[in-house]
PDB file of C-alpha atoms in Angstrom:
ATOM      1  CA  UNK A  34       0.000   0.000   0.000  1.00  0.00           C
ATOM      2  CA  UNK A  35       3.009   2.286  -0.420  1.00  0.00           C
ATOM      3  CA  UNK A  36       1.288   4.012  -3.340  1.00  0.00           C
ATOM      4  CA  UNK A  37      -1.797   4.966  -1.287  1.00  0.00           C
ATOM      5  CA  UNK A  38      -1.831   8.277   0.581  1.00  0.00           C
ATOM      6  CA  UNK A  39      -4.029   8.604   3.678  1.00  0.00           C
ATOM      7  CA  UNK A  40      -4.998  11.758   5.569  1.00  0.00           C
ATOM      8  CA  UNK A  41      -6.191  11.444   9.175  1.00  0.00           C
ATOM      9  CA  UNK A  42      -7.963  14.481  10.662  1.00  0.00           C
ATOM     10  CA  UNK A  43      -8.718  14.458  14.408  1.00  0.00           C
ATOM     11  CA  UNK A  44      -7.932  16.778  17.305  1.00  0.00           C
ATOM     12  CA  UNK A  45      -7.240  13.857  19.656  1.00  0.00           C
ATOM     13  CA  UNK A  46      -3.626  12.764  19.353  1.00  0.00           C
ATOM     14  CA  UNK A  47      -4.416   9.394  20.950  1.00  0.00           C
ATOM     15  CA  UNK A  48      -6.874   8.585  18.152  1.00  0.00           C
ATOM     16  CA  UNK A  49      -4.422   9.699  15.462  1.00  0.00           C
ATOM     17  CA  UNK A  50      -1.686   7.559  17.005  1.00  0.00           C
ATOM     18  CA  UNK A  51      -3.971   4.523  17.308  1.00  0.00           C
ATOM     19  CA  UNK A  52      -5.222   4.744  13.728  1.00  0.00           C
ATOM     20  CA  UNK A  53      -1.774   5.366  12.297  1.00  0.00           C
ATOM     21  CA  UNK A  54      -0.357   2.396  14.212  1.00  0.00           C
ATOM     22  CA  UNK A  55      -3.049   0.055  12.898  1.00  0.00           C
ATOM     23  CA  UNK A  56      -2.701   1.377   9.341  1.00  0.00           C
ATOM     24  CA  UNK A  57       1.057   0.857   9.417  1.00  0.00           C
ATOM     25  CA  UNK A  58       0.473  -2.742  10.492  1.00  0.00           C
ATOM     26  CA  UNK A  59      -1.855  -3.093   7.497  1.00  0.00           C
ATOM     27  CA  UNK A  60       1.010  -2.005   5.187  1.00  0.00           C
ATOM     28  CA  UNK A  61      -0.144   1.589   4.639  1.00  0.00           C
ATOM     29  CA  UNK A  62       2.990   3.719   4.779  1.00  0.00           C
ATOM     30  CA  UNK A  63       2.049   7.160   3.412  1.00  0.00           C
ATOM     31  CA  UNK A  64      -0.042   8.559   6.273  1.00  0.00           C
ATOM     32  CA  UNK A  65      -0.390  12.244   7.186  1.00  0.00           C
ATOM     33  CA  UNK A  66      -2.117  13.541  10.308  1.00  0.00           C
ATOM     34  CA  UNK A  67      -3.569  16.974  11.117  1.00  0.00           C
ATOM     35  CA  UNK A  68      -5.645  18.256  14.025  1.00  0.00           C
ATOM     36  CA  UNK A  69      -7.729  21.110  12.567  1.00  0.00           C
ATOM     37  CA  UNK A  70     -10.035  21.669   9.636  1.00  0.00           C
ATOM     38  CA  UNK A  71      -7.879  24.468   8.280  1.00  0.00           C
ATOM     39  CA  UNK A  72      -4.833  22.197   8.248  1.00  0.00           C
ATOM     40  CA  UNK A  73      -6.858  19.484   6.502  1.00  0.00           C
ATOM     41  CA  UNK A  74      -7.823  21.861   3.698  1.00  0.00           C
ATOM     42  CA  UNK A  75      -4.224  23.048   3.401  1.00  0.00           C
ATOM     43  CA  UNK A  76      -3.020  19.430   3.200  1.00  0.00           C
ATOM     44  CA  UNK A  77      -5.448  18.671   0.351  1.00  0.00           C
ATOM     45  CA  UNK A  78      -4.217  21.740  -1.512  1.00  0.00           C
ATOM     46  CA  UNK A  79      -0.637  20.468  -1.392  1.00  0.00           C
ATOM     47  CA  UNK A  80      -1.052  16.732  -1.887  1.00  0.00           C
ATOM     48  CA  UNK A  81      -3.232  14.110  -3.574  1.00  0.00           C
ATOM     49  CA  UNK A  82      -4.885  11.748  -1.092  1.00  0.00           C
ATOM     50  CA  UNK A  83      -6.638   8.488  -1.831  1.00  0.00           C
ATOM     51  CA  UNK A  84      -8.674   8.286   1.379  1.00  0.00           C
ATOM     52  CA  UNK A  85      -9.470  10.762   4.162  1.00  0.00           C
ATOM     53  CA  UNK A  86     -10.639  10.011   7.703  1.00  0.00           C
ATOM     54  CA  UNK A  87     -12.333  13.131   9.049  1.00  0.00           C
ATOM     55  CA  UNK A  88     -13.523  13.752  12.601  1.00  0.00           C
ATOM     56  CA  UNK A  89     -16.809  15.647  12.843  1.00  0.00           C
ATOM     57  CA  UNK A  90     -16.094  17.403  16.152  1.00  0.00           C
ATOM     58  CA  UNK A  91     -13.019  19.473  15.337  1.00  0.00           C
ATOM     59  CA  UNK A  92     -11.998  22.714  17.045  1.00  0.00           C
ATOM     60  CA  UNK A  93     -12.990  25.794  15.052  1.00  0.00           C
ATOM     61  CA  UNK A  94     -14.796  24.662  11.928  1.00  0.00           C
ATOM     62  CA  UNK A  95     -16.256  21.169  12.230  1.00  0.00           C
ATOM     63  CA  UNK A  96     -15.651  18.309   9.854  1.00  0.00           C
ATOM     64  CA  UNK A  97     -19.125  18.850   8.403  1.00  0.00           C
ATOM     65  CA  UNK A  98     -18.274  22.495   7.706  1.00  0.00           C
ATOM     66  CA  UNK A  99     -14.962  21.856   5.978  1.00  0.00           C
ATOM     67  CA  UNK A 100     -16.015  18.809   3.955  1.00  0.00           C
ATOM     68  CA  UNK A 101     -17.552  20.866   1.095  1.00  0.00           C
ATOM     69  CA  UNK A 102     -14.290  22.817   0.783  1.00  0.00           C
ATOM     70  CA  UNK A 103     -12.306  19.578   0.680  1.00  0.00           C
ATOM     71  CA  UNK A 104     -14.651  18.276  -2.006  1.00  0.00           C
ATOM     72  CA  UNK A 105     -13.527  21.157  -4.224  1.00  0.00           C
ATOM     73  CA  UNK A 106      -9.967  19.833  -3.962  1.00  0.00           C
ATOM     74  CA  UNK A 107     -10.352  16.050  -4.000  1.00  0.00           C
ATOM     75  CA  UNK A 108     -12.724  13.252  -4.928  1.00  0.00           C
ATOM     76  CA  UNK A 109     -11.031  10.847  -2.510  1.00  0.00           C
ATOM     77  CA  UNK A 110     -13.436   8.878  -0.296  1.00  0.00           C
ATOM     78  CA  UNK A 111     -14.132  10.620   3.021  1.00  0.00           C
ATOM     79  CA  UNK A 112     -14.882   8.536   6.104  1.00  0.00           C
ATOM     80  CA  UNK A 113     -16.385  10.510   8.973  1.00  0.00           C
ATOM     81  CA  UNK A 114     -15.633   9.780  12.618  1.00  0.00           C
ATOM     82  CA  UNK A 115     -18.549  10.957  14.729  1.00  0.00           C
ATOM     83  CA  UNK A 116     -19.789  10.768  18.308  1.00  0.00           C
ATOM     84  CA  UNK A 117     -23.270  11.673  17.058  1.00  0.00           C
ATOM     85  CA  UNK A 118     -25.558   8.744  16.400  1.00  0.00           C
ATOM     86  CA  UNK A 119     -28.835  10.230  15.122  1.00  0.00           C
ATOM     87  CA  UNK A 120     -29.936   9.582  11.548  1.00  0.00           C
ATOM     88  CA  UNK A 121     -29.992  13.346  10.940  1.00  0.00           C
ATOM     89  CA  UNK A 122     -26.316  13.680  11.815  1.00  0.00           C
ATOM     90  CA  UNK A 123     -25.393  10.719   9.623  1.00  0.00           C
ATOM     91  CA  UNK A 124     -27.407  11.990   6.667  1.00  0.00           C
ATOM     92  CA  UNK A 125     -25.846  15.432   7.057  1.00  0.00           C
ATOM     93  CA  UNK A 126     -22.428  13.843   6.679  1.00  0.00           C
ATOM     94  CA  UNK A 127     -23.449  12.211   3.402  1.00  0.00           C
ATOM     95  CA  UNK A 128     -25.116  15.388   2.167  1.00  0.00           C
ATOM     96  CA  UNK A 129     -21.933  17.483   2.503  1.00  0.00           C
ATOM     97  CA  UNK A 130     -19.777  14.973   0.619  1.00  0.00           C
ATOM     98  CA  UNK A 131     -18.911  12.111   2.974  1.00  0.00           C
ATOM     99  CA  UNK A 132     -18.883   8.516   1.753  1.00  0.00           C
ATOM    100  CA  UNK A 133     -19.161   6.578   5.010  1.00  0.00           C
ATOM    101  CA  UNK A 134     -19.022   7.035   8.784  1.00  0.00           C
ATOM    102  CA  UNK A 135     -17.955   5.282  11.979  1.00  0.00           C
ATOM    103  CA  UNK A 136     -19.460   6.128  15.358  1.00  0.00           C
ATOM    104  CA  UNK A 137     -17.180   6.726  18.348  1.00  0.00           C
ATOM    105  CA  UNK A 138     -16.070   4.811  20.325  1.00  0.00           C
ATOM    106  CA  UNK A 139     -14.931   2.537  17.525  1.00  0.00           C
ATOM    107  CA  UNK A 140     -12.746  -0.451  16.845  1.00  0.00           C
ATOM    108  CA  UNK A 141      -9.800   0.772  14.726  1.00  0.00           C
ATOM    109  CA  UNK A 142      -9.966  -2.447  12.721  1.00  0.00           C
ATOM    110  CA  UNK A 143     -13.484  -1.469  11.628  1.00  0.00           C
ATOM    111  CA  UNK A 144     -12.165   1.886  10.427  1.00  0.00           C
ATOM    112  CA  UNK A 145      -9.479   0.133   8.392  1.00  0.00           C
ATOM    113  CA  UNK A 146     -12.044  -2.311   6.953  1.00  0.00           C
ATOM    114  CA  UNK A 147     -14.253   0.554   5.815  1.00  0.00           C
ATOM    115  CA  UNK A 148     -11.272   2.399   4.346  1.00  0.00           C
ATOM    116  CA  UNK A 149     -10.269  -0.676   2.358  1.00  0.00           C
ATOM    117  CA  UNK A 150     -13.819  -1.030   1.089  1.00  0.00           C
ATOM    118  CA  UNK A 151     -13.820   2.607  -0.077  1.00  0.00           C
ATOM    119  CA  UNK A 152     -10.388   2.278  -1.679  1.00  0.00           C
ATOM    120  CA  UNK A 153     -11.389  -0.878  -3.508  1.00  0.00           C
ATOM    121  CA  UNK A 154     -13.810   1.177  -5.580  1.00  0.00           C
ATOM    122  CA  UNK A 155     -11.919   4.450  -5.761  1.00  0.00           C
ATOM    123  CA  UNK A 156      -8.463   3.318  -6.870  1.00  0.00           C
ATOM    124  CA  UNK A 157      -9.461   1.382 -10.044  1.00  0.00           C
ATOM    125  CA  UNK A 158     -11.587   4.311 -11.205  1.00  0.00           C
ATOM    126  CA  UNK A 159      -8.730   6.761 -10.643  1.00  0.00           C
ATOM    127  CA  UNK A 160      -6.299   4.518 -12.543  1.00  0.00           C
ATOM    128  CA  UNK A 161      -8.653   4.093 -15.500  1.00  0.00           C
ATOM    129  CA  UNK A 162      -9.246   7.830 -15.756  1.00  0.00           C
ATOM    130  CA  UNK A 163      -5.556   8.393 -16.477  1.00  0.00           C
ATOM    131  CA  UNK A 164      -5.488  11.408 -14.152  1.00  0.00           C
ATOM    132  CA  UNK A 165      -2.565  11.802 -11.778  1.00  0.00           C
ATOM    133  CA  UNK A 166      -4.560  14.284  -9.711  1.00  0.00           C
ATOM    134  CA  UNK A 167      -8.124  13.299  -8.810  1.00  0.00           C
ATOM    135  CA  UNK A 168     -10.724  15.848  -9.852  1.00  0.00           C
ATOM    136  CA  UNK A 169     -14.086  16.266  -8.196  1.00  0.00           C
ATOM    137  CA  UNK A 170     -15.471  17.605 -11.446  1.00  0.00           C
ATOM    138  CA  UNK A 171     -15.148  14.587 -12.005  1.00  0.00           C
ATOM    139  CA  UNK A 172     -19.361  -5.117 -20.181  1.00  0.00           C
ATOM    140  CA  UNK A 173     -20.768  -3.962 -23.361  1.00  0.00           C
ATOM    141  CA  UNK A 174     -23.005  -0.961 -23.025  1.00  0.00           C
ATOM    142  CA  UNK A 175     -26.734  -1.624 -23.226  1.00  0.00           C
ATOM    143  CA  UNK A 176     -27.303   1.774 -24.864  1.00  0.00           C
ATOM    144  CA  UNK A 177     -24.151   2.531 -26.847  1.00  0.00           C
ATOM    145  CA  UNK A 178     -22.005   0.702 -29.404  1.00  0.00           C
ATOM    146  CA  UNK A 179     -18.874   1.876 -27.575  1.00  0.00           C
ATOM    147  CA  UNK A 180     -17.847  -0.486 -24.803  1.00  0.00           C
ATOM    148  CA  UNK A 181     -17.835   1.213 -21.409  1.00  0.00           C
ATOM    149  CA  UNK A 182     -20.124   4.065 -22.503  1.00  0.00           C
ATOM    150  CA  UNK A 183     -23.705   4.340 -21.305  1.00  0.00           C
ATOM    151  CA  UNK A 184     -26.221   6.703 -22.850  1.00  0.00           C
ATOM    152  CA  UNK A 185     -29.495   7.275 -21.009  1.00  0.00           C
ATOM    153  CA  UNK A 186     -30.635  10.279 -22.988  1.00  0.00           C
ATOM    154  CA  UNK A 187     -30.420  13.004 -20.370  1.00  0.00           C
ATOM    155  CA  UNK A 188     -27.073  11.722 -19.104  1.00  0.00           C
ATOM    156  CA  UNK A 189     -24.078   9.772 -20.387  1.00  0.00           C
ATOM    157  CA  UNK A 190     -21.531   7.894 -18.309  1.00  0.00           C
ATOM    158  CA  UNK A 191     -18.085   6.951 -19.620  1.00  0.00           C
ATOM    159  CA  UNK A 192     -16.620   4.185 -17.491  1.00  0.00           C
ATOM    160  CA  UNK A 193     -13.077   4.429 -18.847  1.00  0.00           C
ATOM    161  CA  UNK A 194     -12.808   8.203 -18.532  1.00  0.00           C
ATOM    162  CA  UNK A 195     -14.588   8.227 -15.161  1.00  0.00           C
ATOM    163  CA  UNK A 196     -16.909  10.970 -16.431  1.00  0.00           C
ATOM    164  CA  UNK A 197     -20.584  11.763 -15.989  1.00  0.00           C
ATOM    165  CA  UNK A 198     -22.199  14.215 -18.401  1.00  0.00           C
ATOM    166  CA  UNK A 199     -25.686  15.603 -17.866  1.00  0.00           C
ATOM    167  CA  UNK A 200     -27.223  17.614 -20.699  1.00  0.00           C
ATOM    168  CA  UNK A 201     -23.772  17.678 -22.272  1.00  0.00           C
ATOM    169  CA  UNK A 202     -22.041  19.149 -19.210  1.00  0.00           C
ATOM    170  CA  UNK A 203     -19.472  17.411 -17.000  1.00  0.00           C
ATOM    171  CA  UNK A 204     -20.906  16.852 -13.529  1.00  0.00           C
ATOM    172  CA  UNK A 205     -18.867  16.181 -10.382  1.00  0.00           C
ATOM    173  CA  UNK A 206     -19.456  12.766  -8.858  1.00  0.00           C
ATOM    174  CA  UNK A 207     -17.876  11.355  -5.655  1.00  0.00           C
ATOM    175  CA  UNK A 208     -16.407   7.869  -5.901  1.00  0.00           C
ATOM    176  CA  UNK A 209     -19.220   5.797  -4.402  1.00  0.00           C
ATOM    177  CA  UNK A 210     -21.972   7.833  -6.047  1.00  0.00           C
ATOM    178  CA  UNK A 211     -20.233   7.165  -9.361  1.00  0.00           C
ATOM    179  CA  UNK A 212     -19.835   3.449  -8.635  1.00  0.00           C
ATOM    180  CA  UNK A 213     -23.484   3.058  -7.680  1.00  0.00           C
ATOM    181  CA  UNK A 214     -24.632   4.841 -10.840  1.00  0.00           C
ATOM    182  CA  UNK A 215     -22.251   2.712 -12.923  1.00  0.00           C
ATOM    183  CA  UNK A 216     -23.733  -0.425 -11.373  1.00  0.00           C
ATOM    184  CA  UNK A 217     -27.241   0.695 -12.330  1.00  0.00           C
ATOM    185  CA  UNK A 218     -26.079   1.539 -15.856  1.00  0.00           C
ATOM    186  CA  UNK A 219     -24.724  -1.985 -16.278  1.00  0.00           C
ATOM    187  CA  UNK A 220     -28.037  -3.483 -15.115  1.00  0.00           C
ATOM    188  CA  UNK A 221     -30.806  -1.387 -16.720  1.00  0.00           C
ATOM    189  CA  UNK A 222     -34.469  -2.044 -15.892  1.00  0.00           C
ATOM    190  CA  UNK A 223     -33.518  -4.501 -13.163  1.00  0.00           C
ATOM    191  CA  UNK A 224     -34.853  -3.973  -9.644  1.00  0.00           C
ATOM    192  CA  UNK A 225     -32.415  -4.129  -6.724  1.00  0.00           C
ATOM    193  CA  UNK A 226     -33.239  -3.981  -3.027  1.00  0.00           C
ATOM    194  CA  UNK A 227     -31.195  -1.742  -0.726  1.00  0.00           C
ATOM    195  CA  UNK A 228     -29.541  -4.837   0.725  1.00  0.00           C
ATOM    196  CA  UNK A 229     -28.577  -6.126  -2.725  1.00  0.00           C
ATOM    197  CA  UNK A 230     -27.128  -2.746  -3.691  1.00  0.00           C
ATOM    198  CA  UNK A 231     -25.059  -2.566  -0.526  1.00  0.00           C
ATOM    199  CA  UNK A 232     -23.698  -6.066  -1.045  1.00  0.00           C
ATOM    200  CA  UNK A 233     -22.993  -5.571  -4.773  1.00  0.00           C
ATOM    201  CA  UNK A 234     -21.531  -2.042  -4.675  1.00  0.00           C
ATOM    202  CA  UNK A 235     -20.147  -1.653  -1.151  1.00  0.00           C
ATOM    203  CA  UNK A 236     -19.351  -5.386  -1.008  1.00  0.00           C
ATOM    204  CA  UNK A 237     -19.534  -5.544   2.766  1.00  0.00           C
ATOM    205  CA  UNK A 238     -22.418  -7.280   4.495  1.00  0.00           C
ATOM    206  CA  UNK A 239     -20.929  -6.694   7.941  1.00  0.00           C
ATOM    207  CA  UNK A 240     -21.168  -2.887   7.820  1.00  0.00           C
ATOM    208  CA  UNK A 241     -24.429  -2.592   5.883  1.00  0.00           C
ATOM    209  CA  UNK A 242     -26.569   0.482   6.557  1.00  0.00           C
ATOM    210  CA  UNK A 243     -29.697   1.065   4.469  1.00  0.00           C
ATOM    211  CA  UNK A 244     -29.466   4.831   5.073  1.00  0.00           C
ATOM    212  CA  UNK A 245     -26.172   4.834   3.189  1.00  0.00           C
ATOM    213  CA  UNK A 246     -27.847   3.453   0.068  1.00  0.00           C
ATOM    214  CA  UNK A 247     -30.785   5.861   0.325  1.00  0.00           C
ATOM    215  CA  UNK A 248     -28.509   8.885   0.602  1.00  0.00           C
ATOM    216  CA  UNK A 249     -26.421   7.808  -2.390  1.00  0.00           C
ATOM    217  CA  UNK A 250     -29.589   7.206  -4.420  1.00  0.00           C
ATOM    218  CA  UNK A 251     -30.620  10.784  -3.580  1.00  0.00           C
ATOM    219  CA  UNK A 252     -27.204  12.118  -4.576  1.00  0.00           C
ATOM    220  CA  UNK A 253     -27.461  10.358  -7.954  1.00  0.00           C
ATOM    221  CA  UNK A 254     -30.918  11.825  -8.526  1.00  0.00           C
ATOM    222  CA  UNK A 255     -29.627  15.308  -7.740  1.00  0.00           C
ATOM    223  CA  UNK A 256     -27.277  14.906 -10.679  1.00  0.00           C
ATOM    224  CA  UNK A 257     -29.232  13.034 -13.342  1.00  0.00           C
ATOM    225  CA  UNK A 258     -32.892  13.895 -12.788  1.00  0.00           C
ATOM    226  CA  UNK A 259     -34.599  17.010 -14.150  1.00  0.00           C
ATOM    227  CA  UNK A 260     -36.625  17.054 -10.907  1.00  0.00           C
ATOM    228  CA  UNK A 261     -35.016  14.915  -8.158  1.00  0.00           C
ATOM    229  CA  UNK A 262     -38.252  15.001  -6.131  1.00  0.00           C
ATOM    230  CA  UNK A 263     -40.045  13.328  -9.077  1.00  0.00           C
ATOM    231  CA  UNK A 264     -37.486  10.908 -10.508  1.00  0.00           C
ATOM    232  CA  UNK A 265     -38.063   9.466 -13.967  1.00  0.00           C
ATOM    233  CA  UNK A 266     -34.738   7.682 -14.513  1.00  0.00           C
ATOM    234  CA  UNK A 267     -33.702   6.170 -11.172  1.00  0.00           C
ATOM    235  CA  UNK A 268     -37.080   5.124  -9.811  1.00  0.00           C
ATOM    236  CA  UNK A 269     -38.359   3.408  -6.684  1.00  0.00           C
ATOM    237  CA  UNK A 270     -40.566   0.386  -7.281  1.00  0.00           C
ATOM    238  CA  UNK A 271     -42.662   0.414  -4.127  1.00  0.00           C
ATOM    239  CA  UNK A 272     -42.007  -2.551  -1.894  1.00  0.00           C
ATOM    240  CA  UNK A 273     -39.350  -3.992  -4.216  1.00  0.00           C
ATOM    241  CA  UNK A 274     -36.396  -1.632  -4.641  1.00  0.00           C
ATOM    242  CA  UNK A 275     -34.772   0.673  -7.198  1.00  0.00           C
ATOM    243  CA  UNK A 276     -34.123   0.450 -10.931  1.00  0.00           C
ATOM    244  CA  UNK A 277     -32.592   2.630 -13.644  1.00  0.00           C
ATOM    245  CA  UNK A 278     -35.028   2.987 -16.535  1.00  0.00           C
ATOM    246  CA  UNK A 279     -33.789   2.713 -20.109  1.00  0.00           C
ATOM    247  CA  UNK A 280     -34.890   5.481 -22.504  1.00  0.00           C
ATOM    248  CA  UNK A 281     -38.008   4.543 -24.488  1.00  0.00           C
ATOM    249  CA  UNK A 282     -36.063   4.614 -27.747  1.00  0.00           C
ATOM    250  CA  UNK A 283     -33.781   1.896 -26.444  1.00  0.00           C
ATOM    251  CA  UNK A 284     -36.694  -0.213 -25.211  1.00  0.00           C
ATOM    252  CA  UNK A 285     -38.136  -0.248 -28.751  1.00  0.00           C
ATOM    253  CA  UNK A 286     -34.941  -1.653 -30.275  1.00  0.00           C
TER     254      UNK A 286
END
């Protein structure tokens, strides 16, 4: 894991030391630590990270407050550490750009397991994009003759370039939001339950959380739907699950 850069952000030195020790044992060697939100933003300005662990309760600006600024600098997965356990707090973390969360007190091995799960999806996408610096702006296809390209009318997704275009414009897409949308694109008109989506995309039954899937579904709709409150592409089939609907022109082929 010497090619993977990790940023740990927490104001408690004991937590930073514990996480860094466990990560080193797991063969991660490029690990930076900071204790404030301002330092975290500065670190992302200077260096490319592949995964970020971000404490919510930081001195000064909180992790929730700085996350949108970090999202302007990196599309690396962000794992929140939080002492707050309400659904509202968790959903807020996803809404501002987080990809996952762990509630304090936590087992450091769980943090590492979640990081590995996030990296498993992020690193291949970064490598295929051919970009040395990740950018937040960004299987034969069922709807395009070009392998790895998916055309759903209002939006197009290019798997090899790691790009999502909506109405012809590039749209920023965090790693797991992108991976979930890609999964739907590869399985058009097929219904998946929240549990199936978590197992197929997150690939971790042990840390399943249905709220995680629901939030990422919402974040996809914010990007691809003309009216996210009335989705026409990524729809909910009541009592069954979610499916991505093929354009009518493709259904008639």
